[in-house]
Tab-separated table of C-alpha atoms and ligand atoms in Angstrom:
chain	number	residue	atom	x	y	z
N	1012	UNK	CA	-28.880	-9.679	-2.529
N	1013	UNK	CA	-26.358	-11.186	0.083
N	1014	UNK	CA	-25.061	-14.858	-0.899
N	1015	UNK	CA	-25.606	-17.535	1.215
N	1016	UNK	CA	-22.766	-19.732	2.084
N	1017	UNK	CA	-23.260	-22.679	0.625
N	1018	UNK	CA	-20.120	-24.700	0.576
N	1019	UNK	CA	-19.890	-27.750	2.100
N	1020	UNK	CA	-18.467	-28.982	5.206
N	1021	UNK	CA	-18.726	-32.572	4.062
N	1022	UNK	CA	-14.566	-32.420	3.642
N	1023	UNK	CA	-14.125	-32.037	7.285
N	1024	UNK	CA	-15.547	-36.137	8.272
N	1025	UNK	CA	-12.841	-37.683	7.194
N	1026	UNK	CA	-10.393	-35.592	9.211
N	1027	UNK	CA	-10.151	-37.820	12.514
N	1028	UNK	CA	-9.332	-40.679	10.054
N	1029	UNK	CA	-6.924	-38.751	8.249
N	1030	UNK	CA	-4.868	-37.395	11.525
N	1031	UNK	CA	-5.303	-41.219	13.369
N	1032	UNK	CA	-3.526	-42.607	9.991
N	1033	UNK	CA	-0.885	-38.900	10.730
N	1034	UNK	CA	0.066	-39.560	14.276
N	1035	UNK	CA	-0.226	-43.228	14.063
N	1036	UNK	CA	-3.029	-43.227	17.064
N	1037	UNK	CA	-0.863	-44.484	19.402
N	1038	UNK	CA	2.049	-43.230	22.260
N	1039	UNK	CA	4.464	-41.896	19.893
N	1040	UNK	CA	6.181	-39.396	22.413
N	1041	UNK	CA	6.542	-42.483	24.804
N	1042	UNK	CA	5.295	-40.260	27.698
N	1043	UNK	CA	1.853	-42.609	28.344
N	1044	UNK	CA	0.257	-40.421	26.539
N	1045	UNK	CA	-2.024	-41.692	23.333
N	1046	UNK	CA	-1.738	-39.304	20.640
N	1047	UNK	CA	-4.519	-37.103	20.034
N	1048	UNK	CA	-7.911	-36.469	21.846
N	1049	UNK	CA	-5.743	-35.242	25.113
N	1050	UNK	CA	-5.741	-31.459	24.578
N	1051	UNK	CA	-6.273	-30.715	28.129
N	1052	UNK	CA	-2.960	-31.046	29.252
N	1053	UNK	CA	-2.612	-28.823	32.518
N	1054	UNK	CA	1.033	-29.464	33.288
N	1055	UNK	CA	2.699	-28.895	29.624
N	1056	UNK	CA	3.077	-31.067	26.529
N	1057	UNK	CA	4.488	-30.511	22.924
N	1058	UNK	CA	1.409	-29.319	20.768
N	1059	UNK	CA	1.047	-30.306	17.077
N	1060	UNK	CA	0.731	-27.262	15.090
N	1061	UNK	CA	-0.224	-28.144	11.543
N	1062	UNK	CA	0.786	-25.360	8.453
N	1063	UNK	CA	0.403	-25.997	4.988
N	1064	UNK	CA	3.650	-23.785	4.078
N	1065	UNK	CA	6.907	-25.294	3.272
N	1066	UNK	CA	10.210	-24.561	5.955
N	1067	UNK	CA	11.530	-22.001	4.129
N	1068	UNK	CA	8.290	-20.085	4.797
N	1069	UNK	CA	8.019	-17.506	7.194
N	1070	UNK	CA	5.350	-18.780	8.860
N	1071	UNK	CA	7.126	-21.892	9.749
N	1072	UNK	CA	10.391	-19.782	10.911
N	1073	UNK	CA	8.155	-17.715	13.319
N	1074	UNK	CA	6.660	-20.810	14.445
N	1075	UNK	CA	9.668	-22.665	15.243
N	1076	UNK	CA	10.973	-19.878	17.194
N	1077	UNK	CA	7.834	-19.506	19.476
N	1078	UNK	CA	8.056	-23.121	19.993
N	1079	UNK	CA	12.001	-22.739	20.913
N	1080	UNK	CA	10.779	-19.700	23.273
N	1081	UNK	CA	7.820	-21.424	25.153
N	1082	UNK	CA	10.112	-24.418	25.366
N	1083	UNK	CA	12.547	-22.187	27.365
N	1084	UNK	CA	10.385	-19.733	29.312
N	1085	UNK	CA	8.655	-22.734	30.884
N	1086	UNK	CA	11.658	-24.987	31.874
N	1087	UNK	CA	10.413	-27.254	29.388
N	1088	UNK	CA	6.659	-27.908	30.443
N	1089	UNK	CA	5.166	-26.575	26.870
N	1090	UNK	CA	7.027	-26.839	23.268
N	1091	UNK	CA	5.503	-26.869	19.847
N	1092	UNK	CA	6.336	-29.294	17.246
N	1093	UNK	CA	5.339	-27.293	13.706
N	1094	UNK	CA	4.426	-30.046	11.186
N	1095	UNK	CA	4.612	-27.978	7.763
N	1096	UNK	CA	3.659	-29.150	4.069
N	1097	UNK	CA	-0.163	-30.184	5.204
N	1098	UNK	CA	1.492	-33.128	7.133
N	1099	UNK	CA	-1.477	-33.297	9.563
N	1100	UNK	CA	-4.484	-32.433	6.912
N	1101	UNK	CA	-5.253	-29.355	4.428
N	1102	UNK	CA	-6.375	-26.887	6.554
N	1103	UNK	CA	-10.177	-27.750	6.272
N	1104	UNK	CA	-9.196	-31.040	8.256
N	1105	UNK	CA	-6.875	-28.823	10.389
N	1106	UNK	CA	-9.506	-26.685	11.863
N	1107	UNK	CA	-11.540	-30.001	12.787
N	1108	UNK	CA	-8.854	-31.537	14.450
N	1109	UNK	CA	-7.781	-28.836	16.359
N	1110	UNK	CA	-11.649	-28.702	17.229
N	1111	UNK	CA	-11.470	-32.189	18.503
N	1112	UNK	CA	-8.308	-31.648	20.336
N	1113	UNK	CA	-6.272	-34.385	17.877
N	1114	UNK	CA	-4.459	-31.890	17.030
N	1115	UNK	CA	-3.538	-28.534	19.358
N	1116	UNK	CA	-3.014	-25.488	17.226
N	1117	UNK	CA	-3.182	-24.452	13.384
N	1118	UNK	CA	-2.799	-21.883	10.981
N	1119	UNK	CA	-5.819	-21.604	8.686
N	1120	UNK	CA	-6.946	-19.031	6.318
N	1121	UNK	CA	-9.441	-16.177	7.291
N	1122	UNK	CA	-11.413	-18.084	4.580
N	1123	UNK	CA	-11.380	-21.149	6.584
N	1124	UNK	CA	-12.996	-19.328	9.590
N	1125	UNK	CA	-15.717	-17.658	7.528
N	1126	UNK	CA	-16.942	-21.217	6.762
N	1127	UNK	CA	-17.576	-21.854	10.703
N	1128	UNK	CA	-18.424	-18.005	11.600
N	1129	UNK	CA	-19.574	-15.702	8.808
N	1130	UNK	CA	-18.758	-12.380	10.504
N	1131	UNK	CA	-15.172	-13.921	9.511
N	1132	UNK	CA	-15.478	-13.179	6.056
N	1133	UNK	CA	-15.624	-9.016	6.392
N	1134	UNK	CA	-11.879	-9.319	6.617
N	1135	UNK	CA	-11.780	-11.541	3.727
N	1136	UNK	CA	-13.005	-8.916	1.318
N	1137	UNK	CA	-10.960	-7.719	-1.063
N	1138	UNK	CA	-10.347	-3.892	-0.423
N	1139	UNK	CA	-11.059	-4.474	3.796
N	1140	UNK	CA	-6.978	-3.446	4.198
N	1141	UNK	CA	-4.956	-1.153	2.439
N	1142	UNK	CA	-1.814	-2.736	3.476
N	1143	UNK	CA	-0.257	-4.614	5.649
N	1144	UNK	CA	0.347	-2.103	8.514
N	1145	UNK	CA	-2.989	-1.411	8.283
N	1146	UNK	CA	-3.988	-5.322	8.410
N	1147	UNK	CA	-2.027	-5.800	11.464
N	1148	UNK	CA	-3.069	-2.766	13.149
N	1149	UNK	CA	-6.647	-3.883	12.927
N	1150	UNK	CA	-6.722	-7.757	13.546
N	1151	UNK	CA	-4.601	-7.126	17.227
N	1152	UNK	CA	-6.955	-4.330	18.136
N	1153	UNK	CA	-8.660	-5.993	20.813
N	1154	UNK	CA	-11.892	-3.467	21.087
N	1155	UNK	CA	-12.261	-4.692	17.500
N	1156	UNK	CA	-12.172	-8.001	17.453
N	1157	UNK	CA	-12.423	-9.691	20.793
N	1158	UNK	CA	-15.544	-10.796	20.451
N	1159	UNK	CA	-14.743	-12.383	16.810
N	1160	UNK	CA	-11.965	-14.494	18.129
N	1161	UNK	CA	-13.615	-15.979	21.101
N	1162	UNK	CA	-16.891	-16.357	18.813
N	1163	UNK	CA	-15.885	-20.446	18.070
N	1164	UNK	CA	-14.794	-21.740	21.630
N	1165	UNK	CA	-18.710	-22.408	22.288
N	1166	UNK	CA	-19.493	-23.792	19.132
N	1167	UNK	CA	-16.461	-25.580	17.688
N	1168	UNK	CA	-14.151	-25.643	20.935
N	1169	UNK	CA	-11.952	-22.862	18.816
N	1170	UNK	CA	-9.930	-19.640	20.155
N	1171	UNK	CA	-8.252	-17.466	17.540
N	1172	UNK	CA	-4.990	-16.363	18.937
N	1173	UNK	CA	-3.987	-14.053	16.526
N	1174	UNK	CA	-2.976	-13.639	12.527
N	1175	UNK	CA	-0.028	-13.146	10.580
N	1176	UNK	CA	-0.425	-11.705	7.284
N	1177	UNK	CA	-0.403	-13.065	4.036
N	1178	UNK	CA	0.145	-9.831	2.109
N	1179	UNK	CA	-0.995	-8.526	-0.895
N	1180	UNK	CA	-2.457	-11.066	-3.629
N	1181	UNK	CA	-2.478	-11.180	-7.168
N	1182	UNK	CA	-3.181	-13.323	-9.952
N	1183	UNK	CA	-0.573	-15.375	-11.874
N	1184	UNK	CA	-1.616	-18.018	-14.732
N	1185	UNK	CA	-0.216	-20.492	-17.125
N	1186	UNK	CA	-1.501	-18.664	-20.322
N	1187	UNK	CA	0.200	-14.902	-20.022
N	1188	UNK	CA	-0.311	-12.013	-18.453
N	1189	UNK	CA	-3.630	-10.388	-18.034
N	1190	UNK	CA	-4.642	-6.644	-17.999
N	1191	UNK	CA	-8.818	-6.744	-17.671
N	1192	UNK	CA	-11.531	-9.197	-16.156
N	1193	UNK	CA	-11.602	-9.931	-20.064
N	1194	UNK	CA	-8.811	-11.812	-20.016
N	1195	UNK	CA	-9.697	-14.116	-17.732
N	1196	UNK	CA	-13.141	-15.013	-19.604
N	1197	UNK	CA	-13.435	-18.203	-19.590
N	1198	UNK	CA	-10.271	-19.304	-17.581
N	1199	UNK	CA	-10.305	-21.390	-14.351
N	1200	UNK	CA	-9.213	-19.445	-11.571
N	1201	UNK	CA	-8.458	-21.686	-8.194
N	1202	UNK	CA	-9.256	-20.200	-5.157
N	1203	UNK	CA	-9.522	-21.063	-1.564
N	1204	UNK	CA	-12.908	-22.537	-0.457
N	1205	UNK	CA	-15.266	-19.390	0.579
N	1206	UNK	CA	-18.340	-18.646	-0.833
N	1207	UNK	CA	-16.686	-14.635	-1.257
N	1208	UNK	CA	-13.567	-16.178	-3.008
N	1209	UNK	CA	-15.945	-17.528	-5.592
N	1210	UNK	CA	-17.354	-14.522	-6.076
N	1211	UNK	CA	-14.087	-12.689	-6.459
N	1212	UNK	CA	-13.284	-14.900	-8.569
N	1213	UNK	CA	-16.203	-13.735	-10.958
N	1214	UNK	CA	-15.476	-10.048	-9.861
N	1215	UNK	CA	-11.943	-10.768	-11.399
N	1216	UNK	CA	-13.506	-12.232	-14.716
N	1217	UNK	CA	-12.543	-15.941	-14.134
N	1218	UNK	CA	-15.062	-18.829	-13.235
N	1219	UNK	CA	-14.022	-20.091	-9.976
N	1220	UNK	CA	-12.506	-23.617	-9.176
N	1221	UNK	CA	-12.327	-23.906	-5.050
N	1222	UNK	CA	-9.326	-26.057	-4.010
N	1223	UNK	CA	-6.875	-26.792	-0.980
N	1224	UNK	CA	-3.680	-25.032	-1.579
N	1225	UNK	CA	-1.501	-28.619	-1.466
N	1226	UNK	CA	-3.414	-29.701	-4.607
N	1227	UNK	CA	-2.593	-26.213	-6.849
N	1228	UNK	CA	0.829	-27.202	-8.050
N	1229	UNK	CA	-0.825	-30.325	-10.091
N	1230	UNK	CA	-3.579	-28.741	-10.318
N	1231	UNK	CA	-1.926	-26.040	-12.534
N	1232	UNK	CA	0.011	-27.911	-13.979
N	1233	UNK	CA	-2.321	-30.311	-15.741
N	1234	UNK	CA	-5.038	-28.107	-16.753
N	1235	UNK	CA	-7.643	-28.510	-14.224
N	1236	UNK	CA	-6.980	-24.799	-12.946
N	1237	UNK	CA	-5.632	-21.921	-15.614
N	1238	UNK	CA	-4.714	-19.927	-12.581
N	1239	UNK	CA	-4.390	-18.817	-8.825
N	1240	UNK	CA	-3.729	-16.116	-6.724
N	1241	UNK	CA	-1.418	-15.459	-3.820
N	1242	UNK	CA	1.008	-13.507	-2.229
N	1243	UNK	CA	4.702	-13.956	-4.512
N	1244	UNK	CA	6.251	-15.956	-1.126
N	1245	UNK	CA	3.994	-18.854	-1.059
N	1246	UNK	CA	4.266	-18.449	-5.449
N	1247	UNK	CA	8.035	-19.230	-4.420
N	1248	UNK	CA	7.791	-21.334	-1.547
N	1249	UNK	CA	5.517	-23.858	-3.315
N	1250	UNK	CA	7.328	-23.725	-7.021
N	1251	UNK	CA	3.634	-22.422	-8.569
N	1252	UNK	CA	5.895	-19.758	-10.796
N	1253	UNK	CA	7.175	-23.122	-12.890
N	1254	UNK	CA	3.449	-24.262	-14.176
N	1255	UNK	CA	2.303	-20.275	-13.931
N	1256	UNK	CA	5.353	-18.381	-14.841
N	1257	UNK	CA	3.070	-14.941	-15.585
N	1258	UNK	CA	2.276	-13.012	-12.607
N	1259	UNK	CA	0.094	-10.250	-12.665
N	1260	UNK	CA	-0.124	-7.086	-9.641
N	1261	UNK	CA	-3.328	-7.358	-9.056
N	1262	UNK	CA	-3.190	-6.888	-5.843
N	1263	UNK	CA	-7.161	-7.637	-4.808
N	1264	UNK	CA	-6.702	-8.870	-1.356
N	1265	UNK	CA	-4.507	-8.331	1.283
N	1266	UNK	CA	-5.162	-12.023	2.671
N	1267	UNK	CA	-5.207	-12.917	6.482
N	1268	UNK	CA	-4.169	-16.478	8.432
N	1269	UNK	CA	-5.276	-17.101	11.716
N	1270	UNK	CA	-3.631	-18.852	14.664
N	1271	UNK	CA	-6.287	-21.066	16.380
N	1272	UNK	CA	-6.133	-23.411	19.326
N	1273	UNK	CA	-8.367	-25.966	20.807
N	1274	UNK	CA	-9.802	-24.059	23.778
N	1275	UNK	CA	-9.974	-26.710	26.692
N	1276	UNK	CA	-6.018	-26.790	25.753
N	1277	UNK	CA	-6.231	-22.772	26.969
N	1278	UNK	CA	-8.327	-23.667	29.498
N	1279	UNK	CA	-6.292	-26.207	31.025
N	1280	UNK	CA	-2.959	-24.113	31.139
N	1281	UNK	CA	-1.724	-22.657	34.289
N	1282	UNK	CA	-2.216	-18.534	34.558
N	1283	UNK	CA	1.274	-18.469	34.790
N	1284	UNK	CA	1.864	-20.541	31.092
N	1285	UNK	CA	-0.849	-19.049	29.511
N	1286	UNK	CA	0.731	-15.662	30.250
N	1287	UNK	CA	3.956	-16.656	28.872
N	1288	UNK	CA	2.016	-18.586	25.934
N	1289	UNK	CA	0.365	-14.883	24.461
N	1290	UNK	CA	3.252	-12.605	25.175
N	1291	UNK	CA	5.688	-15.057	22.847
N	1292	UNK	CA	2.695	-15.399	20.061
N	1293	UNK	CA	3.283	-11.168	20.553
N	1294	UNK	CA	6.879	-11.771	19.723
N	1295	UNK	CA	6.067	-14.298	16.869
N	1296	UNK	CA	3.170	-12.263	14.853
N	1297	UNK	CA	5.909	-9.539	15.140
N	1298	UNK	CA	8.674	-11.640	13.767
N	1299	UNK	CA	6.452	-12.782	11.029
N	1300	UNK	CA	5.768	-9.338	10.217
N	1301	UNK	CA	9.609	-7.874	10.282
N	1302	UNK	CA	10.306	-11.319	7.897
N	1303	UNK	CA	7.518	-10.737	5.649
N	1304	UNK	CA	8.844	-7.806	3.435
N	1305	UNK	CA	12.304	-9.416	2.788
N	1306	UNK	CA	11.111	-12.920	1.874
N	1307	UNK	CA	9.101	-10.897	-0.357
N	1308	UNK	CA	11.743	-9.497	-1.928
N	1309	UNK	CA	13.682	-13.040	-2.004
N	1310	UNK	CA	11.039	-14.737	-3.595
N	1311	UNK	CA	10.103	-12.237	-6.692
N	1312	UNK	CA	14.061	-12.516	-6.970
N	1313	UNK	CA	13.976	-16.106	-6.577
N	1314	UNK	CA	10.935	-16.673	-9.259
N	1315	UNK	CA	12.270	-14.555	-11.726
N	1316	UNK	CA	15.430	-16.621	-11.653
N	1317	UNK	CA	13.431	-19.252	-12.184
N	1318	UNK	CA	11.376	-17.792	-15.680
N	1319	UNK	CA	8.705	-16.104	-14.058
N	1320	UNK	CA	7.676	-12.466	-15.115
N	1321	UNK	CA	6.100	-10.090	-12.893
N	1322	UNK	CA	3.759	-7.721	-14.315
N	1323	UNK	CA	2.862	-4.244	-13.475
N	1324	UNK	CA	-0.893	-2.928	-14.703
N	1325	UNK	CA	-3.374	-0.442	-14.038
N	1326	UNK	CA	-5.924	-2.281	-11.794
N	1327	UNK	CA	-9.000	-0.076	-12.061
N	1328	UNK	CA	-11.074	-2.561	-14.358
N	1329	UNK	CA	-10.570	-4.962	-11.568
N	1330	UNK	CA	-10.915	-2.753	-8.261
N	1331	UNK	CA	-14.603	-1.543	-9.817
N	1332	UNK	CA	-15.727	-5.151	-10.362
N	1333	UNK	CA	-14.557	-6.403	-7.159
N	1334	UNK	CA	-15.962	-2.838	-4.745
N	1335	UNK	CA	-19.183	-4.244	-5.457
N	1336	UNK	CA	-18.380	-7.347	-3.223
N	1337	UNK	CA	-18.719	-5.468	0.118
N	1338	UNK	CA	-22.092	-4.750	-0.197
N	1339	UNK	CA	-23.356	-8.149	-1.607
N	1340	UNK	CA	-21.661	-10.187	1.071
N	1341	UNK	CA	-22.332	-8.473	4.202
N	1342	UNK	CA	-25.519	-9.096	5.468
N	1343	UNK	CA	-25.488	-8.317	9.786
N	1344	UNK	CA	-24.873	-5.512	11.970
N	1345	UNK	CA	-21.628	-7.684	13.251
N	1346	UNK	CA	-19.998	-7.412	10.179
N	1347	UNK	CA	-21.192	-4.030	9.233
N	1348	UNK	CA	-19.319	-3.136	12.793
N	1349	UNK	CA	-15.969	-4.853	11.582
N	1350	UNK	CA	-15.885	-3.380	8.334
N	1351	UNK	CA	-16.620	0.185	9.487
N	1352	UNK	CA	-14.373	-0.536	12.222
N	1353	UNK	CA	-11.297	-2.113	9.472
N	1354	UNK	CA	-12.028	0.609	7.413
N	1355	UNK	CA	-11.970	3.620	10.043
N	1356	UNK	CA	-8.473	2.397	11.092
N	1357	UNK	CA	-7.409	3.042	7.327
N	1358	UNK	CA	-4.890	5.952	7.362
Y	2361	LIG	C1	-1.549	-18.375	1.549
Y	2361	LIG	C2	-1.953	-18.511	2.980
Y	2361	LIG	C3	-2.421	-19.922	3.310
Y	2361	LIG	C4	-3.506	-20.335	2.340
Y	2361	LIG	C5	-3.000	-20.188	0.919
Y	2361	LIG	C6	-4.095	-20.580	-0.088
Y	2361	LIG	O1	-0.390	-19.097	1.291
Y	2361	LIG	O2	-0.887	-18.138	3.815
Y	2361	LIG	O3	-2.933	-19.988	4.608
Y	2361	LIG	O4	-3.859	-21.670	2.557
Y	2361	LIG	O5	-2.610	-18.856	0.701
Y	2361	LIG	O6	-4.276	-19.894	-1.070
Y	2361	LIG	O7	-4.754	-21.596	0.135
């Protein structure tokens, strides 16, 4: 049986509110220009891009630096101001206002996407990538997924630039460590708001509680959630090991972010700016990459000086439940294309 998505978009409504009350509505830059609703900018501007990662993250770094680069390589007609810590919306009211222009780029989850396109969601399976090399080899391969990235600019006035990776996740919880889907009966697992997640979320043995990343921390630590899962930089980055100190390699997912854009921003660029635009977001997904492994490393160092205890276990319980997940969720040739396509690059 292939699940139908069913999770609201009621969340996204209140986003133009949210980003007027963000970027005060009015001229802030002093250039005669209103904030928001003026994506089409032909001559240059400084884009908002909205991140819900902290500055230490390497998202952020790699963003700042493409910012600094465009700034440069077009004598100062195009710079990007990175607002990080969900500043300008969670990324459900992220995507909608880069939709609407109010805001020009984000980075959003693959789970975000899936919630707009479903084909999106083949790459949000657990099991789709081996690694990382293997992530990053698929999602710039433009035979494969072309058509994927330019399938929102109709509908939702989206373009998908790109992705960085958000490595391998695992579980960590505020009760100990875990070895089966047994035990996490009966434990709250948060994940991010997809239909799949919620599903792998059962697959692990947890009943799922959907919820935007800036709400986890307090979320864990009062109760409402028992756990989460993530890759051990954002566990760092956003303090999670003090409320979960007991992480667990389970390794389900290696998770995906996408870079999107309002498209009549793209549009409106000169062939020259748009040129330099995509060959510095080359140079940025490959920073991000080259950063990723060492701020790895820095933040299991970092967490464990902190308490938390990383755990080592033998993930077959888990990989069986969550195999299964492939063939319930995908349900058109499109996807069936992506996945054999994902899985034929494996080495
Ligand atoms: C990672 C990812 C974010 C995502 C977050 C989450 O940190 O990079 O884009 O929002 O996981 O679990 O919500």
């Amino acid at each position: 049986m292939n699940r139908r998505k069913t999770l609201s978009m009621v969340a996204l409504v209140s986003a133009t509110a949210l980003v007027l009350a963000a970027c005060g509505g009015g001229d802030a830059e002093g250039d005669g220009e209103a904030a928001g609703g003026d994506a089409a900018a032909e001559g240059g501007k400084t884009l908002r891009l909205a991140l819900n990662q902290t500055e230490e993250h390497p998202s952020f770094i790699a963003l700042d630096n493409w910012g600094q680069r465009l700034e440069e390589a077009t004598d100062g007609r195009w710079s990007i101001d990175v607002y990080p810590n969900e500043t300008l919306g969670a990324q459900q009211e992220a995507l909608h206002l880069v939709s609407d222009g109010t805001v020009d780029l984000a980075i959003v989850s693959g789970t975000q996407l899936e919630n707009l396109n479903e084909d999106f969601l083949v790459f949000n399976l657990p099991k789709v990538f081996d690694d990382v090399e293997h992530q990053m080899s698929v999602i710039n391969d433009q035979s494969i997924v072309g058509d994927l990235y330019s399938s929102l600019e109709e509908s939702n006035n989206l373009t998908v630039l790109g992705g960085f990776t958000q490595g391998a996740r695992s579980v960590y919880t505020t009760f100990g460590p875990i070895e089966s889907p047994e035990d996490m009966a009966g434990k709250k697992l948060r994940v991010q708001e997809s239909e799949l997640h919620i599903a792998m979320a059962e697959a692990l043995g947890a009943s799922a509680t959907p919820m935007a990343f800036g709400e986890l921390y307090t979320g864990l630590q009062s109760g409402v959630v028992d756990a989460a899962e993530n890759n051990e930089v954002s566990y760092w980055t956003q303090k999670h090991y003090e409320v979960a100190p007991h992480w667990t390699y389970t390794k389900h997912l290696v998770g995906l972010d996408y870079l999107i854009v309002n498209s009549d921003l793209l549009a409106g660029m000169s062939e020259e700016d748009r040129a330099i635009l995509d060959e510095e977001w080359t140079a940025t997904y490959e920073e991000h990459t080259e950063l990723w492994n060492t701020a790895t490393e820095e933040a299991i160092a970092n967490a464990k000086a902190g308490g938390a205890e990383f755990h080592e276990i033998d993930t077959a319980a888990f990989d069986e439940a969550l195999g299964a997940l492939a063939d319930e969720f995908i349900s058109n040739e499109n996807q069936q294309a992506l996945y054999d396509a994902a899985r034929a690059a494996a080495n």
